[in-house]
Short mmCIF file of C-alpha atoms and ligand atoms in Angstrom, two decimals:
data_model
loop_
_atom_site.label_atom_id
_atom_site.label_comp_id
_atom_site.label_asym_id
_atom_site.label_seq_id
_atom_site.Cartn_x
_atom_site.Cartn_y
_atom_site.Cartn_z
CA MET A 1098 -12.61 -2.49 -13.53
CA GLU A 1099 -15.45 -0.26 -12.49
CA GLU A 1100 -15.83 2.82 -14.61
CA VAL A 1101 -17.76 6.02 -13.88
CA ILE A 1102 -17.57 8.41 -16.83
CA GLY A 1103 -13.95 8.05 -17.81
CA ARG A 1104 -12.90 7.31 -14.26
CA THR A 1105 -11.50 3.93 -13.34
CA CYS A 1106 -10.64 2.61 -9.93
CA LEU A 1107 -7.47 0.65 -9.23
CA PRO A 1108 -8.20 -2.95 -8.25
CA LEU A 1109 -8.91 -3.56 -4.58
CA VAL A 1110 -6.51 -5.57 -2.53
CA ARG A 1111 -8.08 -8.28 -0.42
CA ASP A 1112 -7.28 -11.19 1.89
CA GLU A 1113 -4.40 -9.36 3.53
CA VAL A 1114 -2.53 -11.40 6.08
CA TRP A 1115 0.62 -10.28 7.89
CA LEU A 1116 2.88 -13.02 9.20
CA PRO A 1117 6.02 -12.63 11.29
CA VAL A 1118 8.94 -14.59 9.85
CA GLU A 1119 11.59 -14.89 12.53
CA GLU A 1120 11.96 -18.66 12.76
CA THR A 1121 11.89 -21.54 10.32
CA ALA A 1122 8.38 -22.80 11.21
CA GLN A 1123 6.97 -19.42 10.25
CA VAL A 1124 8.36 -19.78 6.73
CA GLY A 1125 6.17 -22.85 6.23
CA ARG A 1126 3.17 -21.00 7.54
CA ALA A 1127 3.74 -18.13 5.12
CA ARG A 1128 4.17 -20.56 2.23
CA ARG A 1129 0.93 -22.40 3.05
CA SER A 1130 -0.94 -19.15 3.39
CA ALA A 1131 0.26 -18.02 -0.06
CA THR A 1132 -0.37 -21.33 -1.81
CA SER A 1133 -3.89 -21.66 -0.43
CA LEU A 1134 -4.67 -18.16 -1.74
CA ALA A 1135 -3.19 -19.11 -5.12
CA GLU A 1136 -5.44 -22.18 -5.25
CA ARG A 1137 -8.46 -20.05 -4.40
CA LEU A 1138 -7.60 -17.73 -7.30
CA GLY A 1139 -7.55 -20.72 -9.65
CA PHE A 1140 -3.79 -20.92 -10.19
CA ASP A 1141 -2.80 -24.33 -11.54
CA ALA A 1142 -0.58 -26.70 -9.55
CA THR A 1143 2.63 -25.55 -11.26
CA ARG A 1144 2.00 -21.86 -10.72
CA THR A 1145 0.86 -22.48 -7.14
CA ALA A 1146 4.10 -24.35 -6.48
CA GLU A 1147 6.07 -21.42 -7.94
CA VAL A 1148 4.34 -19.03 -5.56
CA GLY A 1149 5.20 -21.37 -2.69
CA LEU A 1150 8.82 -21.62 -3.76
CA ALA A 1151 9.17 -17.85 -3.94
CA VAL A 1152 7.67 -17.36 -0.46
CA THR A 1153 10.01 -20.02 0.90
CA GLU A 1154 13.03 -18.19 -0.61
CA VAL A 1155 11.95 -14.84 0.75
CA GLY A 1156 10.97 -16.24 4.15
CA THR A 1157 14.20 -18.21 4.54
CA ASN A 1158 16.20 -15.08 3.91
CA LEU A 1159 14.17 -13.18 6.46
CA TYR A 1160 14.66 -15.58 9.31
CA LYS A 1161 18.34 -16.16 8.53
CA HIS A 1162 19.46 -12.60 7.96
CA ALA A 1163 16.88 -10.14 9.19
CA GLN A 1164 15.48 -8.75 12.38
CA GLN A 1165 11.73 -8.36 12.78
CA GLY A 1166 11.06 -9.86 9.38
CA ALA A 1167 7.44 -9.98 8.29
CA VAL A 1168 5.58 -11.00 5.17
CA LEU A 1169 2.31 -9.61 3.89
CA ILE A 1170 0.36 -11.88 1.55
CA ARG A 1171 -2.64 -10.50 -0.30
CA THR A 1172 -4.64 -10.69 -3.50
CA VAL A 1173 -5.20 -8.02 -6.11
CA ARG A 1174 -8.42 -8.63 -8.02
CA GLY A 1175 -9.53 -6.97 -11.21
CA GLU A 1176 -12.41 -7.99 -13.48
CA ARG A 1177 -10.46 -10.64 -15.37
CA ASP A 1178 -7.05 -10.82 -13.80
CA ALA A 1179 -6.06 -11.59 -10.26
CA ALA A 1180 -2.66 -11.61 -8.64
CA ILE A 1181 -1.01 -12.75 -5.44
CA GLU A 1182 1.24 -10.10 -3.96
CA ILE A 1183 3.97 -10.83 -1.46
CA VAL A 1184 5.50 -7.93 0.45
CA ALA A 1185 8.48 -8.65 2.71
CA LEU A 1186 9.78 -6.15 5.23
CA ASP A 1187 12.66 -6.33 7.65
CA ARG A 1188 14.94 -4.34 9.88
CA GLY A 1189 18.08 -6.15 8.86
CA PRO A 1190 21.42 -4.77 7.73
CA GLY A 1191 20.07 -4.08 4.26
CA ILE A 1192 21.78 -4.88 0.99
CA ARG A 1193 24.35 -2.59 -0.53
CA ASP A 1194 24.19 -3.92 -4.07
CA LEU A 1195 20.69 -4.87 -5.12
CA THR A 1196 21.63 -5.71 -8.70
CA LEU A 1197 24.24 -8.19 -7.52
CA ALA A 1198 21.84 -9.68 -4.98
CA GLN A 1199 19.30 -10.48 -7.66
CA GLN A 1200 21.70 -12.48 -9.78
CA ASP A 1201 21.38 -16.22 -9.35
CA GLY A 1202 24.08 -17.82 -7.29
CA GLN A 1203 25.06 -14.62 -5.54
CA SER A 1204 24.99 -15.09 -1.82
CA THR A 1205 25.42 -11.52 -0.77
CA THR A 1206 25.26 -11.42 2.97
CA GLY A 1207 22.46 -9.16 3.91
CA THR A 1208 18.77 -9.38 4.25
CA LEU A 1209 16.81 -10.88 1.42
CA GLY A 1210 20.03 -11.17 -0.51
CA VAL A 1211 20.10 -14.88 -1.27
CA GLY A 1212 18.08 -16.61 -3.91
CA LEU A 1213 16.32 -13.49 -5.02
CA GLY A 1214 17.18 -14.15 -8.63
CA ALA A 1215 14.85 -17.13 -8.40
CA VAL A 1216 12.08 -15.02 -6.90
CA ALA A 1217 12.44 -12.40 -9.61
CA ARG A 1218 12.31 -15.09 -12.31
CA LEU A 1219 9.18 -16.79 -10.93
CA ALA A 1220 7.29 -13.58 -10.26
CA THR A 1221 5.43 -11.51 -12.85
CA THR A 1222 7.02 -8.40 -11.32
CA CYS A 1223 9.49 -8.09 -8.48
CA SER A 1224 11.28 -5.13 -6.97
CA MET A 1225 13.22 -4.36 -3.87
CA THR A 1226 14.60 -1.40 -1.99
CA SER A 1227 17.17 -1.28 0.76
CA GLN A 1228 18.37 1.33 3.20
CA PRO A 1229 21.72 0.13 4.56
CA GLY A 1230 21.55 -0.23 8.32
CA ARG A 1231 17.78 0.17 8.38
CA GLY A 1232 16.29 -2.63 6.38
CA THR A 1233 14.84 -3.92 3.17
CA ALA A 1234 11.47 -4.11 1.48
CA LEU A 1235 10.58 -6.44 -1.36
CA VAL A 1236 7.42 -6.84 -3.40
CA ALA A 1237 6.72 -9.72 -5.77
CA ARG A 1238 3.54 -10.18 -7.75
CA PHE A 1239 2.31 -13.40 -9.28
CA LEU A 1240 -0.28 -13.53 -12.00
CA LEU A 1241 -1.68 -16.74 -13.43
CA LYS A 1242 1.19 -16.75 -15.90
CA ALA A 1243 4.60 -15.24 -15.19
CA ASP A 1244 4.62 -13.10 -18.35
CA ARG A 1245 1.06 -11.83 -18.18
CA VAL A 1246 0.39 -8.09 -18.37
CA PRO A 1247 -2.55 -7.42 -16.03
CA GLU A 1248 -5.65 -5.61 -17.25
CA TRP A 1249 -5.07 -2.75 -14.83
CA GLY A 1250 -1.66 -1.88 -16.27
CA GLU A 1251 0.91 0.03 -14.31
CA GLU A 1252 -0.39 1.38 -11.01
CA PRO A 1253 0.60 4.95 -10.18
CA ALA A 1254 -0.37 4.47 -6.54
CA ALA A 1255 -0.29 1.70 -3.96
CA GLY A 1256 -1.24 1.28 -0.34
CA LEU A 1257 -0.66 -1.05 2.57
CA THR A 1258 -2.76 -1.73 5.64
CA ARG A 1259 -1.79 -3.60 8.80
CA PRO A 1260 -4.17 -4.38 11.66
CA ILE A 1261 -3.41 -3.53 15.27
CA GLY A 1262 -1.78 -6.45 17.11
CA GLY A 1263 -4.38 -9.08 18.00
CA GLU A 1264 -6.88 -8.24 15.25
CA ASP A 1265 -7.30 -10.03 11.92
CA VAL A 1266 -9.03 -7.18 10.12
CA CYS A 1267 -7.75 -3.65 9.69
CA GLY A 1268 -10.10 -0.77 10.44
CA ASP A 1269 -8.26 1.48 7.98
CA ALA A 1270 -8.88 1.30 4.24
CA TYR A 1271 -8.07 3.23 1.06
CA ALA A 1272 -9.02 3.43 -2.59
CA VAL A 1273 -7.60 5.08 -5.71
CA CYS A 1274 -9.39 6.19 -8.86
CA ARG A 1275 -7.87 7.72 -11.94
CA SER A 1276 -8.81 9.43 -15.16
CA ALA A 1277 -6.67 10.78 -18.00
CA ASP A 1278 -5.46 13.86 -16.14
CA ARG A 1279 -5.99 13.06 -12.48
CA LEU A 1280 -5.47 10.66 -9.69
CA VAL A 1281 -7.80 10.69 -6.69
CA LEU A 1282 -6.84 9.06 -3.40
CA MET A 1283 -9.14 8.31 -0.47
CA MET A 1284 -8.33 7.03 3.00
CA CYS A 1285 -10.59 6.20 5.92
CA ASP A 1286 -9.47 5.30 9.44
CA GLY A 1287 -12.56 3.77 11.03
CA SER A 1288 -12.86 4.81 14.69
CA GLY A 1289 -11.39 2.27 17.08
CA HIS A 1290 -10.40 -1.04 15.55
CA GLY A 1291 -11.80 -4.46 14.66
CA PRO A 1292 -14.80 -5.40 12.50
CA LEU A 1293 -16.91 -2.29 13.24
CA ALA A 1294 -14.05 0.04 12.32
CA ALA A 1295 -13.53 -2.03 9.16
CA ALA A 1296 -17.25 -1.79 8.31
CA ALA A 1297 -17.04 2.02 8.40
CA SER A 1298 -13.93 2.22 6.25
CA GLU A 1299 -15.19 -0.41 3.79
CA LEU A 1300 -18.36 1.62 3.33
CA ALA A 1301 -16.23 4.70 2.63
CA VAL A 1302 -14.32 2.73 -0.03
CA ARG A 1303 -17.53 1.53 -1.71
CA ILE A 1304 -19.04 4.99 -1.82
CA PHE A 1305 -15.87 6.63 -3.05
CA ARG A 1306 -15.50 4.11 -5.87
CA ASP A 1307 -19.12 4.49 -6.98
CA GLU A 1308 -19.25 8.26 -6.73
CA PRO A 1309 -18.71 10.34 -9.89
CA ALA A 1310 -15.69 12.61 -9.88
CA GLY A 1311 -16.10 15.73 -7.78
CA GLN A 1312 -14.20 18.20 -5.65
CA PRO A 1313 -12.52 16.55 -2.66
CA GLU A 1314 -14.55 18.64 -0.20
CA ALA A 1315 -17.76 17.40 -1.87
CA LEU A 1316 -16.53 13.80 -1.65
CA VAL A 1317 -15.62 14.20 2.03
CA ALA A 1318 -19.04 15.78 2.72
CA ARG A 1319 -20.69 12.85 0.95
CA LEU A 1320 -18.67 10.37 3.02
CA HIS A 1321 -19.52 12.28 6.22
CA THR A 1322 -23.22 11.82 5.44
CA ALA A 1323 -22.82 8.20 4.38
CA LEU A 1324 -20.93 7.16 7.52
CA ARG A 1325 -23.78 8.16 9.87
CA GLY A 1326 -24.94 4.99 11.54
CA THR A 1327 -21.42 3.53 11.50
CA ARG A 1328 -18.58 3.98 13.96
CA GLY A 1329 -17.45 6.88 11.79
CA GLY A 1330 -13.81 7.70 11.26
CA ALA A 1331 -11.19 10.03 9.91
CA VAL A 1332 -11.54 10.55 6.16
CA ALA A 1333 -9.42 12.34 3.57
CA VAL A 1334 -9.38 12.79 -0.20
CA ALA A 1335 -6.45 14.03 -2.27
CA ASP A 1336 -7.25 15.08 -5.83
CA ILE A 1337 -4.08 15.17 -7.88
CA ASP A 1338 -4.20 17.15 -11.11
CA LEU A 1339 -1.38 15.78 -13.24
CA VAL A 1340 -1.72 18.55 -15.86
CA THR A 1341 -1.75 21.70 -13.73
CA ARG A 1342 0.47 19.92 -11.18
CA LYS A 1343 -1.58 20.69 -8.13
CA VAL A 1344 -3.09 18.60 -5.39
CA ARG A 1345 -6.31 19.63 -3.68
CA TYR A 1346 -6.56 17.96 -0.29
CA CYS A 1347 -9.47 17.69 2.10
CA GLY A 1348 -9.07 15.83 5.39
CA LEU A 1349 -11.56 15.43 8.23
CA GLY A 1350 -9.99 13.94 11.35
CA ASN A 1351 -6.56 12.58 11.91
CA ILE A 1352 -5.22 11.55 8.49
CA GLY A 1353 -1.62 12.60 7.80
CA ALA A 1354 -0.72 13.73 4.31
CA ALA A 1355 2.28 15.24 2.58
CA VAL A 1356 3.88 16.04 -0.75
CA LEU A 1357 7.46 14.82 -1.00
CA ALA A 1358 9.66 16.52 -3.57
CA ASP A 1359 13.14 17.92 -3.92
CA GLY A 1360 14.15 16.31 -0.63
CA ARG A 1361 11.43 18.19 1.23
CA LYS A 1362 8.21 17.16 2.91
CA GLN A 1363 5.28 19.55 2.60
CA GLY A 1364 2.57 18.59 5.07
CA MET A 1365 -1.10 18.89 4.03
CA ILE A 1366 -3.74 19.97 6.52
CA SER A 1367 -6.70 17.96 7.84
CA VAL A 1368 -9.32 19.72 9.97
CA PRO A 1369 -10.63 18.22 13.23
CA GLY A 1370 -13.77 16.09 13.15
CA VAL A 1371 -15.13 12.55 12.83
CA ALA A 1372 -16.75 11.66 9.52
CA GLY A 1373 -20.25 10.34 10.19
CA HIS A 1374 -20.49 12.11 13.52
CA GLN A 1375 -18.95 15.53 13.73
CA ALA A 1376 -17.84 18.01 11.08
CA ARG A 1377 -17.98 21.68 11.98
CA THR A 1378 -16.10 22.62 8.84
CA ILE A 1379 -15.01 20.70 5.78
CA ARG A 1380 -12.24 22.52 3.99
CA ALA A 1381 -9.90 21.79 1.12
CA PHE A 1382 -6.44 23.26 0.53
CA ASP A 1383 -4.33 23.44 -2.63
CA TYR A 1384 -0.66 22.51 -2.83
CA ALA A 1385 1.85 22.66 -5.65
CA LEU A 1386 3.19 19.41 -7.08
CA PRO A 1387 6.80 19.77 -8.17
CA GLU A 1388 8.15 17.43 -10.87
CA ARG A 1389 8.53 13.84 -9.66
CA ALA A 1390 6.62 14.60 -6.48
CA VAL A 1391 5.26 11.75 -4.39
CA VAL A 1392 1.99 12.18 -2.48
CA VAL A 1393 1.68 10.25 0.79
CA MET A 1394 -1.36 9.76 3.01
CA HIS A 1395 -1.41 7.76 6.23
CA SER A 1396 -3.54 7.00 9.25
CA ASP A 1397 -2.36 7.60 12.82
CA GLY A 1398 -0.99 4.05 12.80
CA LEU A 1399 2.09 5.80 11.45
CA THR A 1400 3.81 8.62 13.31
CA GLU A 1401 4.69 11.87 11.55
CA ARG A 1402 8.37 11.14 12.12
CA TRP A 1403 9.45 10.24 8.61
CA GLY A 1404 10.34 11.94 5.41
CA ALA A 1405 13.11 14.47 5.33
CA ASP A 1406 16.04 12.07 5.47
CA GLN A 1407 14.37 9.44 3.30
CA ALA A 1408 12.96 11.70 0.64
CA GLY A 1409 15.69 10.83 -1.88
CA ASP A 1410 15.07 7.06 -1.82
CA LEU A 1411 11.34 7.44 -1.62
CA ILE A 1412 11.13 9.36 -4.83
CA VAL A 1413 12.71 6.65 -7.02
CA ASP A 1414 11.07 3.48 -5.67
CA PRO A 1415 7.74 2.01 -6.86
CA PRO A 1416 4.83 3.28 -4.70
CA VAL A 1417 4.28 -0.04 -2.92
CA LEU A 1418 7.92 -0.11 -1.78
CA VAL A 1419 7.72 3.49 -0.57
CA ALA A 1420 4.61 2.50 1.41
CA ALA A 1421 6.43 -0.52 2.85
CA THR A 1422 9.47 1.55 3.82
CA LEU A 1423 7.31 4.16 5.54
CA LEU A 1424 5.39 1.47 7.41
CA ARG A 1425 8.68 0.03 8.64
CA GLU A 1426 10.10 3.41 9.62
CA ALA A 1427 7.03 5.03 11.14
CA GLY A 1428 4.42 2.32 11.81
CA VAL A 1429 3.18 1.72 15.36
CA ARG A 1430 1.84 -1.61 16.60
CA ASN A 1431 -0.87 -0.34 18.94
CA ASP A 1432 -3.15 0.96 16.19
CA ASP A 1433 -4.35 -0.07 12.76
CA ALA A 1434 -2.02 1.34 10.14
CA CYS A 1435 -2.61 2.44 6.55
CA VAL A 1436 -0.26 4.19 4.16
CA LEU A 1437 -0.99 5.19 0.57
CA VAL A 1438 1.59 6.49 -1.89
CA ALA A 1439 1.11 8.03 -5.32
CA ARG A 1440 3.72 8.88 -7.88
CA THR A 1441 2.89 11.91 -10.00
CA ALA A 1442 5.58 11.93 -12.69
MN1 MN B 1539 -6.27 4.85 14.06
#
């Protein structure tokens, strides 16, 4: 992991590919996509086959029981360790008893309900969340060995990106860095979509990860300067102080952000502008962080219509599942989408 004076960045996720899984042929495609990534990461034949088996289980459940099932396959790469991550999302009936569904031999009717014991056993980590009547989200991670503890430890934040329909690359990107007492989140929505939007947001990620810690408004100003000569984009930084329990947020352009706590959603303010092109003012605002608060940032590939009714579930799930649930509930298909979730307890 890269380190800048006591500050480490969470590993980047790469190679993201979203695949619809609504018919049996698409299960095979998802499996091949996952196993070829596993081979590229140097997984041996046995472990690669285990990854394939897990994707087949998840995918089969999706096409049999779900509506609008989709699988995201991606890699998480640290300095020494690398993982394959499978995220499955659907709008099926959901599962009422997740514990029961994960026991081998239980064929609970409901999305993702069958054979999940096998997935959980093969994966290094596996978790699932379900909102009855709305759908299910599952994440399974595979390291080289099932019982390996990755170098990056437990991640307090996780994000998801999904390209606009018809594009392979997403023009939105995010990064997370942490130190002993803080967690700093950055998101960039490169203007437009496609490779040039991705180039702008990837540059923002590189600069943010290399930059020493600083106030969010200084980081946003730095990114504004750095993005000249690119398409530019919306940029935001949230600096979470885990000791004083405050978040200082600076957004330039259309990045949505909120603190979720006690069943309430407190929106955070971004000012108008385009990083790299136009910034009349760059301003940061402070917000309180109640106990167990969750901080969410998202691009305009998600609507603002989420939160209040889901706040209870969102606060207990791992960040990647919260991100997946929000993408399902609020994601739009006619724009790149990015959602980033941090747990602060
Ligand atoms: Mn956008």
